[in-house]
Amino acid sequence: MDFTDKVVLITGASSGLGAATAIHLSKFSAKLALVGRKELNLKRIALYCENAKGLKPHTITADVTEDGDVQRIIDETIETFGKIDVLINNAGVVAMGGIKKTDMEAYDKVMSVNMRAVFHLTSLAVPHLQNSKGCIVNVSSITSTKPNPKMLAYNVSKAALDHFTKCIALELAPDGIRVNSVNPGFVKTNIMKDLGLSEDQLEMIAQNMASGNPLKKLVEPDEVANLIAFLASDKAKSITGCTYPIDGGRLLV
Ligand SMILES: NC(=O)c1ccc[n+]([C@@H]2O[C@H](COP(=O)([O-])OP(=O)(O)OC[C@H]3O[C@@H](n4cnc5c(N)ncnc54)[C@H](OP(=O)(O)O)[C@@H]3O)[C@@H](O)[C@H]2O)c1
């Protein structure tokens, strides 16, 4: 794969799957614009990326739920690199609870990061993607189609995201813009840690998830990064409107 001279904008690049994707794409000479709220983490990931091919990523400390920040993400990327070839909408948060235990604050937060911010950033990126005939990869989840009542708001946000992927794939196909999503099963990242779970609790969840998967293994962040890179690359030039599970077979059981 080759991303030489391709400008890739990644949200949630300071941790987990976004960081793994940034590091993966840096090995293929991508010009990276990396977004997250935690500046130190973002700079640390940027340094890893720079070490791959000597290309310095542009880091943008921003909250994707703030409308002004979303505009700044696009403006800074264009000022720095002059174009956008690939948008990777990856930033996301989880809230635990079903209909009995999810308050509206938790619902609003999840929908705001996982769906509203994606809608907003994508709408501002589209004119630039029209110019570059670029593509979008959204990071969804298998919970978009496999109901998990313990994370209702999260499930709903990812179901909406999948439909968004398909609708805009249809709308933007005449512009030569492809839109797809990756839908991972459980991957060990900071997303559950941010809910306040201890290392022991996280390890127990990870073991349960691995043993419950038909392949009896967890998906590694780098595997998701590899799938995102494929969908963002010219190798996937005939693929649009698709949602790709990467879950050790979890959707089968
Ligand atoms: N891990 C899994 O099991 C799994 C499974 C399926 C799908 N996913 C999806 O994968 C994506 C990445 O999650 P992850 O597992 O890598 O989690 P993670 O390690 O917690 O990373 C989440 C990223 O999102 C960023 N983020 C969150 N809220 C933000 C906001 N308001 N503004 C800007 N950035 C924000 C975080 O940056 P800062 O902290 O610096 O703000 C961080 O870089 C999410 O969309 C998630 O739903 C994860």
mmCIF file of C-alpha atoms and ligand atoms in Angstrom:
data_model
loop_
_atom_site.group_PDB
_atom_site.id
_atom_site.type_symbol
_atom_site.label_atom_id
_atom_site.label_comp_id
_atom_site.label_asym_id
_atom_site.label_seq_id
_atom_site.Cartn_x
_atom_site.Cartn_y
_atom_site.Cartn_z
ATOM 1 C CA MET A 1 0.000 0.000 0.000
ATOM 2 C CA ASP A 2 1.182 3.499 -0.726
ATOM 3 C CA PHE A 3 -0.156 6.749 0.744
ATOM 4 C CA THR A 4 2.590 9.013 -0.596
ATOM 5 C CA ASP A 5 1.199 12.580 -0.921
ATOM 6 C CA LYS A 6 -2.147 11.477 0.520
ATOM 7 C CA VAL A 7 -3.453 13.688 3.324
ATOM 8 C CA VAL A 8 -5.254 11.633 5.957
ATOM 9 C CA LEU A 9 -7.293 13.287 8.714
ATOM 10 C CA ILE A 10 -7.904 11.002 11.720
ATOM 11 C CA THR A 11 -10.061 11.866 14.743
ATOM 12 C CA GLY A 12 -9.358 10.161 18.043
ATOM 13 C CA ALA A 13 -5.739 9.626 17.046
ATOM 14 C CA SER A 14 -4.407 10.085 20.578
ATOM 15 C CA SER A 15 -5.334 6.560 21.705
ATOM 16 C CA GLY A 16 -6.435 3.062 20.750
ATOM 17 C CA LEU A 17 -7.610 2.348 17.208
ATOM 18 C CA GLY A 18 -7.021 5.906 15.942
ATOM 19 C CA ALA A 19 -3.437 5.884 17.217
ATOM 20 C CA ALA A 20 -2.820 2.426 15.730
ATOM 21 C CA THR A 21 -4.209 3.647 12.385
ATOM 22 C CA ALA A 22 -2.008 6.753 12.406
ATOM 23 C CA ILE A 23 1.102 4.669 13.132
ATOM 24 C CA HIS A 24 0.118 2.117 10.479
ATOM 25 C CA LEU A 25 -0.464 4.767 7.787
ATOM 26 C CA SER A 26 2.770 6.585 8.645
ATOM 27 C CA LYS A 27 4.633 3.483 7.425
ATOM 28 C CA PHE A 28 3.016 4.047 3.999
ATOM 29 C CA SER A 29 4.171 7.699 3.863
ATOM 30 C CA ALA A 30 0.780 9.312 4.602
ATOM 31 C CA LYS A 31 0.655 12.999 5.494
ATOM 32 C CA LEU A 32 -1.262 12.914 8.745
ATOM 33 C CA ALA A 33 -3.533 15.391 10.525
ATOM 34 C CA LEU A 34 -4.189 13.920 13.967
ATOM 35 C CA VAL A 35 -7.033 15.028 16.237
ATOM 36 C CA GLY A 36 -7.683 14.427 19.938
ATOM 37 C CA ARG A 37 -8.258 16.312 23.171
ATOM 38 C CA LYS A 38 -5.244 15.017 25.112
ATOM 39 C CA GLU A 39 -2.387 16.992 23.625
ATOM 40 C CA LEU A 40 0.447 15.041 25.241
ATOM 41 C CA ASN A 41 -0.886 11.715 23.990
ATOM 42 C CA LEU A 42 -1.396 13.193 20.535
ATOM 43 C CA LYS A 43 2.199 14.488 20.410
ATOM 44 C CA ARG A 44 3.499 11.100 21.570
ATOM 45 C CA ILE A 45 1.658 9.300 18.749
ATOM 46 C CA ALA A 46 2.818 11.959 16.265
ATOM 47 C CA LEU A 47 6.433 11.275 17.237
ATOM 48 C CA TYR A 48 5.983 7.530 16.588
ATOM 49 C CA CYS A 49 4.551 8.398 13.176
ATOM 50 C CA GLU A 50 7.354 10.801 12.349
ATOM 51 C CA ASN A 51 9.912 8.130 13.171
ATOM 52 C CA ALA A 52 8.515 5.855 10.439
ATOM 53 C CA LYS A 53 9.327 7.953 7.337
ATOM 54 C CA GLY A 54 10.391 11.348 8.692
ATOM 55 C CA LEU A 55 7.036 12.980 7.858
ATOM 56 C CA LYS A 56 5.855 15.186 10.737
ATOM 57 C CA PRO A 57 2.104 14.859 11.397
ATOM 58 C CA HIS A 58 0.100 17.979 12.141
ATOM 59 C CA THR A 59 -1.571 17.599 15.539
ATOM 60 C CA ILE A 60 -4.853 19.370 16.296
ATOM 61 C CA THR A 61 -5.942 19.482 19.914
ATOM 62 C CA ALA A 62 -9.694 19.723 19.594
ATOM 63 C CA ASP A 63 -13.004 18.497 20.959
ATOM 64 C CA VAL A 64 -15.114 17.143 18.106
ATOM 65 C CA THR A 65 -18.310 18.071 19.953
ATOM 66 C CA GLU A 66 -17.407 21.777 19.828
ATOM 67 C CA ASP A 67 -18.595 23.310 16.544
ATOM 68 C CA GLY A 68 -15.763 25.868 16.480
ATOM 69 C CA ASP A 69 -13.194 23.113 16.979
ATOM 70 C CA VAL A 70 -14.674 21.099 14.101
ATOM 71 C CA GLN A 71 -14.274 24.054 11.741
ATOM 72 C CA ARG A 72 -10.704 24.559 13.055
ATOM 73 C CA ILE A 73 -9.860 20.883 12.343
ATOM 74 C CA ILE A 74 -10.700 21.404 8.666
ATOM 75 C CA ASP A 75 -9.084 24.860 8.471
ATOM 76 C CA GLU A 76 -5.792 23.721 10.059
ATOM 77 C CA THR A 77 -5.597 20.632 7.859
ATOM 78 C CA ILE A 78 -6.109 22.701 4.710
ATOM 79 C CA GLU A 79 -3.689 25.428 5.853
ATOM 80 C CA THR A 80 -1.038 22.796 6.596
ATOM 81 C CA PHE A 81 -1.423 20.366 3.702
ATOM 82 C CA GLY A 82 -3.663 22.130 1.152
ATOM 83 C CA LYS A 83 -6.086 19.230 0.716
ATOM 84 C CA ILE A 84 -7.804 16.227 2.339
ATOM 85 C CA ASP A 85 -7.711 12.817 0.634
ATOM 86 C CA VAL A 86 -8.983 10.587 3.449
ATOM 87 C CA LEU A 87 -11.212 11.316 6.441
ATOM 88 C CA ILE A 88 -11.207 8.714 9.197
ATOM 89 C CA ASN A 89 -14.043 9.385 11.662
ATOM 90 C CA ASN A 90 -12.773 7.346 14.580
ATOM 91 C CA ALA A 91 -13.267 9.350 17.814
ATOM 92 C CA GLY A 92 -15.847 7.643 19.982
ATOM 93 C CA VAL A 93 -17.069 7.111 23.531
ATOM 94 C CA VAL A 94 -19.100 4.467 25.352
ATOM 95 C CA ALA A 95 -21.735 4.784 28.066
ATOM 96 C CA MET A 96 -22.989 1.795 30.014
ATOM 97 C CA GLY A 97 -26.678 1.182 30.667
ATOM 98 C CA GLY A 98 -29.931 0.164 29.025
ATOM 99 C CA ILE A 99 -33.216 2.083 28.809
ATOM 100 C CA LYS A 100 -33.641 1.897 32.621
ATOM 101 C CA LYS A 101 -30.219 3.272 33.475
ATOM 102 C CA THR A 102 -29.158 5.684 30.732
ATOM 103 C CA ASP A 103 -29.797 9.303 31.658
ATOM 104 C CA MET A 104 -30.170 11.942 28.960
ATOM 105 C CA GLU A 105 -26.759 13.425 29.732
ATOM 106 C CA ALA A 106 -25.075 10.113 28.916
ATOM 107 C CA TYR A 107 -27.242 9.661 25.805
ATOM 108 C CA ASP A 108 -26.447 13.183 24.567
ATOM 109 C CA LYS A 109 -22.712 12.742 25.136
ATOM 110 C CA VAL A 110 -22.538 9.470 23.211
ATOM 111 C CA MET A 111 -24.650 10.733 20.328
ATOM 112 C CA SER A 112 -22.740 13.992 20.244
ATOM 113 C CA VAL A 113 -19.288 12.357 19.846
ATOM 114 C CA ASN A 114 -20.226 9.202 17.926
ATOM 115 C CA MET A 115 -22.756 10.676 15.485
ATOM 116 C CA ARG A 116 -23.284 14.468 15.568
ATOM 117 C CA ALA A 117 -19.566 15.244 15.374
ATOM 118 C CA VAL A 118 -19.140 12.765 12.506
ATOM 119 C CA PHE A 119 -22.013 14.405 10.630
ATOM 120 C CA HIS A 120 -20.567 17.881 11.192
ATOM 121 C CA LEU A 121 -16.920 17.104 10.370
ATOM 122 C CA THR A 122 -17.917 15.093 7.305
ATOM 123 C CA SER A 123 -20.124 17.892 5.989
ATOM 124 C CA LEU A 124 -17.196 20.328 6.219
ATOM 125 C CA ALA A 125 -14.765 17.834 4.668
ATOM 126 C CA VAL A 126 -16.936 16.977 1.660
ATOM 127 C CA PRO A 127 -15.967 19.977 -0.535
ATOM 128 C CA HIS A 128 -12.304 19.043 -0.057
ATOM 129 C CA LEU A 129 -12.978 15.355 -0.705
ATOM 130 C CA GLN A 130 -14.819 16.351 -3.898
ATOM 131 C CA ASN A 131 -11.647 18.116 -5.047
ATOM 132 C CA SER A 132 -9.408 15.146 -4.230
ATOM 133 C CA LYS A 133 -11.925 12.425 -5.168
ATOM 134 C CA GLY A 134 -11.129 11.115 -1.725
ATOM 135 C CA CYS A 135 -12.730 8.692 0.680
ATOM 136 C CA ILE A 136 -14.133 8.309 4.181
ATOM 137 C CA VAL A 137 -13.771 5.463 6.651
ATOM 138 C CA ASN A 138 -16.053 5.543 9.684
ATOM 139 C CA VAL A 139 -15.204 3.509 12.759
ATOM 140 C CA SER A 140 -18.426 1.830 13.815
ATOM 141 C CA SER A 141 -18.905 -1.373 15.851
ATOM 142 C CA ILE A 142 -20.560 -4.769 15.653
ATOM 143 C CA THR A 143 -23.006 -3.385 18.226
ATOM 144 C CA SER A 144 -24.603 -1.480 15.340
ATOM 145 C CA THR A 145 -26.301 -4.732 14.299
ATOM 146 C CA LYS A 146 -25.824 -7.023 17.338
ATOM 147 C CA PRO A 147 -27.944 -5.604 20.162
ATOM 148 C CA ASN A 148 -26.155 -5.209 23.483
ATOM 149 C CA PRO A 149 -28.747 -3.808 25.920
ATOM 150 C CA LYS A 150 -25.990 -2.966 28.427
ATOM 151 C CA MET A 151 -24.740 -0.183 26.107
ATOM 152 C CA LEU A 152 -27.969 1.088 24.558
ATOM 153 C CA ALA A 153 -26.924 4.631 23.627
ATOM 154 C CA TYR A 154 -23.673 3.355 22.123
ATOM 155 C CA ASN A 155 -25.533 0.710 20.055
ATOM 156 C CA VAL A 156 -27.974 3.327 18.779
ATOM 157 C CA SER A 157 -25.153 5.724 17.859
ATOM 158 C CA LYS A 158 -23.331 3.061 15.849
ATOM 159 C CA ALA A 159 -26.528 1.892 14.114
ATOM 160 C CA ALA A 160 -27.080 5.504 13.062
ATOM 161 C CA LEU A 161 -23.474 5.727 11.915
ATOM 162 C CA ASP A 162 -23.841 2.666 9.656
ATOM 163 C CA HIS A 163 -26.920 4.161 8.003
ATOM 164 C CA PHE A 164 -25.089 7.469 7.636
ATOM 165 C CA THR A 165 -22.239 5.581 5.915
ATOM 166 C CA LYS A 166 -24.618 3.997 3.413
ATOM 167 C CA CYS A 167 -26.669 7.150 2.737
ATOM 168 C CA ILE A 168 -23.673 9.354 2.058
ATOM 169 C CA ALA A 169 -21.940 6.619 0.040
ATOM 170 C CA LEU A 170 -24.924 6.811 -2.321
ATOM 171 C CA GLU A 171 -25.020 10.613 -2.307
ATOM 172 C CA LEU A 172 -21.279 11.070 -2.843
ATOM 173 C CA ALA A 173 -20.614 8.290 -5.358
ATOM 174 C CA PRO A 174 -21.239 10.652 -8.318
ATOM 175 C CA ASP A 175 -18.488 12.887 -6.868
ATOM 176 C CA GLY A 176 -16.083 9.947 -6.883
ATOM 177 C CA ILE A 177 -16.019 9.828 -3.068
ATOM 178 C CA ARG A 178 -16.128 6.382 -1.435
ATOM 179 C CA VAL A 179 -17.546 5.858 2.077
ATOM 180 C CA ASN A 180 -17.201 2.687 4.156
ATOM 181 C CA SER A 181 -17.016 1.618 7.772
ATOM 182 C CA VAL A 182 -15.127 -0.876 9.868
ATOM 183 C CA ASN A 183 -17.162 -2.559 12.607
ATOM 184 C CA PRO A 184 -14.867 -4.056 15.239
ATOM 185 C CA GLY A 185 -15.825 -6.385 18.039
ATOM 186 C CA PHE A 186 -14.161 -5.865 21.411
ATOM 187 C CA VAL A 187 -10.589 -4.540 21.194
ATOM 188 C CA LYS A 188 -8.500 -3.793 24.270
ATOM 189 C CA THR A 189 -8.053 0.022 24.213
ATOM 190 C CA ASN A 190 -8.728 2.876 26.638
ATOM 191 C CA ILE A 191 -12.423 3.104 25.764
ATOM 192 C CA MET A 192 -13.560 0.910 28.675
ATOM 193 C CA LYS A 193 -10.834 2.227 30.984
ATOM 194 C CA ASP A 194 -12.372 5.679 30.600
ATOM 195 C CA LEU A 195 -15.532 4.277 32.235
ATOM 196 C CA GLY A 196 -13.507 3.829 35.422
ATOM 197 C CA LEU A 197 -12.939 0.065 35.185
ATOM 198 C CA SER A 198 -9.838 -1.314 36.920
ATOM 199 C CA GLU A 199 -7.092 -3.217 35.092
ATOM 200 C CA ASP A 200 -8.359 -6.462 36.683
ATOM 201 C CA GLN A 201 -11.924 -5.817 35.512
ATOM 202 C CA LEU A 202 -10.686 -4.967 32.038
ATOM 203 C CA GLU A 203 -8.596 -8.116 31.886
ATOM 204 C CA MET A 204 -11.606 -10.205 32.922
ATOM 205 C CA ILE A 205 -13.768 -8.594 30.222
ATOM 206 C CA ALA A 206 -11.026 -9.172 27.639
ATOM 207 C CA GLN A 207 -10.717 -12.851 28.589
ATOM 208 C CA ASN A 208 -14.496 -13.351 28.459
ATOM 209 C CA MET A 209 -14.668 -11.656 25.077
ATOM 210 C CA ALA A 210 -11.812 -13.733 23.675
ATOM 211 C CA SER A 211 -13.252 -17.029 24.898
ATOM 212 C CA GLY A 212 -16.704 -16.080 23.558
ATOM 213 C CA ASN A 213 -15.406 -15.433 20.045
ATOM 214 C CA PRO A 214 -15.501 -18.371 17.594
ATOM 215 C CA LEU A 215 -11.819 -17.735 16.777
ATOM 216 C CA LYS A 216 -11.049 -17.683 20.547
ATOM 217 C CA LYS A 217 -8.961 -14.558 20.248
ATOM 218 C CA LEU A 218 -9.294 -10.815 20.619
ATOM 219 C CA VAL A 219 -8.896 -8.483 17.671
ATOM 220 C CA GLU A 220 -5.682 -6.430 17.962
ATOM 221 C CA PRO A 221 -5.703 -2.652 17.235
ATOM 222 C CA ASP A 222 -3.229 -3.130 14.398
ATOM 223 C CA GLU A 223 -5.623 -5.521 12.617
ATOM 224 C CA VAL A 224 -8.321 -2.836 12.623
ATOM 225 C CA ALA A 225 -5.760 -0.279 11.419
ATOM 226 C CA ASN A 226 -4.869 -2.598 8.547
ATOM 227 C CA LEU A 227 -8.526 -2.923 7.486
ATOM 228 C CA ILE A 228 -9.014 0.860 7.682
ATOM 229 C CA ALA A 229 -5.878 1.374 5.585
ATOM 230 C CA PHE A 230 -7.119 -1.094 2.958
ATOM 231 C CA LEU A 231 -10.510 0.645 2.678
ATOM 232 C CA ALA A 232 -8.784 4.038 2.459
ATOM 233 C CA SER A 233 -6.412 2.836 -0.249
ATOM 234 C CA ASP A 234 -6.778 2.597 -4.013
ATOM 235 C CA LYS A 235 -6.953 -1.194 -3.607
ATOM 236 C CA ALA A 236 -10.552 -0.643 -2.445
ATOM 237 C CA LYS A 237 -11.443 1.653 -5.367
ATOM 238 C CA SER A 238 -14.632 -0.288 -6.201
ATOM 239 C CA ILE A 239 -15.843 -0.577 -2.607
ATOM 240 C CA THR A 240 -18.351 1.898 -1.203
ATOM 241 C CA GLY A 241 -21.287 1.815 1.202
ATOM 242 C CA CYS A 242 -19.973 -1.276 3.012
ATOM 243 C CA THR A 243 -19.697 -2.026 6.718
ATOM 244 C CA TYR A 244 -16.929 -4.491 7.542
ATOM 245 C CA PRO A 245 -17.063 -6.544 10.751
ATOM 246 C CA ILE A 246 -13.693 -7.459 12.264
ATOM 247 C CA ASP A 247 -14.652 -9.421 15.334
ATOM 248 C CA GLY A 248 -13.162 -12.918 15.555
ATOM 249 C CA GLY A 249 -16.507 -14.266 14.334
ATOM 250 C CA ARG A 250 -18.504 -12.700 17.183
ATOM 251 C CA LEU A 251 -21.440 -11.776 14.952
ATOM 252 C CA LEU A 252 -21.975 -15.472 14.234
ATOM 253 C CA VAL A 253 -22.847 -16.396 17.840
HETATM 254 N N1 LIG B 1 -12.227 -0.800 21.608
HETATM 255 C C1 LIG B 1 -13.292 -1.448 21.189
HETATM 256 O O1 LIG B 1 -13.623 -2.515 21.705
HETATM 257 C C2 LIG B 1 -14.101 -0.915 20.042
HETATM 258 C C3 LIG B 1 -14.972 -1.789 19.387
HETATM 259 C C4 LIG B 1 -15.752 -1.306 18.337
HETATM 260 C C5 LIG B 1 -15.632 0.005 17.947
HETATM 261 N N2 LIG B 1 -14.793 0.841 18.608
HETATM 262 C C6 LIG B 1 -14.737 2.233 18.158
HETATM 263 O O2 LIG B 1 -13.406 2.590 17.888
HETATM 264 C C7 LIG B 1 -13.272 3.997 18.002
HETATM 265 C C8 LIG B 1 -12.015 4.292 18.784
HETATM 266 O O3 LIG B 1 -12.169 3.785 20.100
HETATM 267 P P1 LIG B 1 -10.962 3.131 20.912
HETATM 268 O O4 LIG B 1 -11.397 1.786 21.310
HETATM 269 O O5 LIG B 1 -9.696 3.306 20.211
HETATM 270 O O6 LIG B 1 -11.054 4.023 22.249
HETATM 271 P P2 LIG B 1 -9.989 4.959 22.977
HETATM 272 O O7 LIG B 1 -8.693 4.274 23.146
HETATM 273 O O8 LIG B 1 -10.702 5.449 24.196
HETATM 274 O O9 LIG B 1 -9.830 6.160 21.953
HETATM 275 C C9 LIG B 1 -10.888 7.052 21.740
HETATM 276 C C10 LIG B 1 -10.349 8.250 20.983
HETATM 277 O O10 LIG B 1 -11.436 9.156 20.751
HETATM 278 C C11 LIG B 1 -11.024 10.443 21.159
HETATM 279 N N3 LIG B 1 -12.156 11.244 21.611
HETATM 280 C C12 LIG B 1 -13.154 10.883 22.438
HETATM 281 N N4 LIG B 1 -13.990 11.914 22.631
HETATM 282 C C13 LIG B 1 -13.503 12.945 21.901
HETATM 283 C C14 LIG B 1 -13.918 14.282 21.688
HETATM 284 N N5 LIG B 1 -15.012 14.790 22.276
HETATM 285 N N6 LIG B 1 -13.175 15.063 20.875
HETATM 286 C C15 LIG B 1 -12.055 14.587 20.281
HETATM 287 N N7 LIG B 1 -11.611 13.333 20.440
HETATM 288 C C16 LIG B 1 -12.333 12.525 21.252
HETATM 289 C C17 LIG B 1 -10.020 10.217 22.278
HETATM 290 O O11 LIG B 1 -9.142 11.322 22.339
HETATM 291 P P3 LIG B 1 -8.844 12.180 23.669
HETATM 292 O O12 LIG B 1 -9.014 11.268 24.830
HETATM 293 O O13 LIG B 1 -7.467 12.701 23.444
HETATM 294 O O14 LIG B 1 -9.877 13.234 23.588
HETATM 295 C C18 LIG B 1 -9.287 8.983 21.772
HETATM 296 O O15 LIG B 1 -8.245 9.361 20.914
HETATM 297 C C19 LIG B 1 -14.558 4.502 18.649
HETATM 298 O O16 LIG B 1 -15.403 5.075 17.679
HETATM 299 C C20 LIG B 1 -15.179 3.240 19.200
HETATM 300 O O17 LIG B 1 -16.575 3.326 19.294
HETATM 301 C C21 LIG B 1 -14.017 0.419 19.636
#
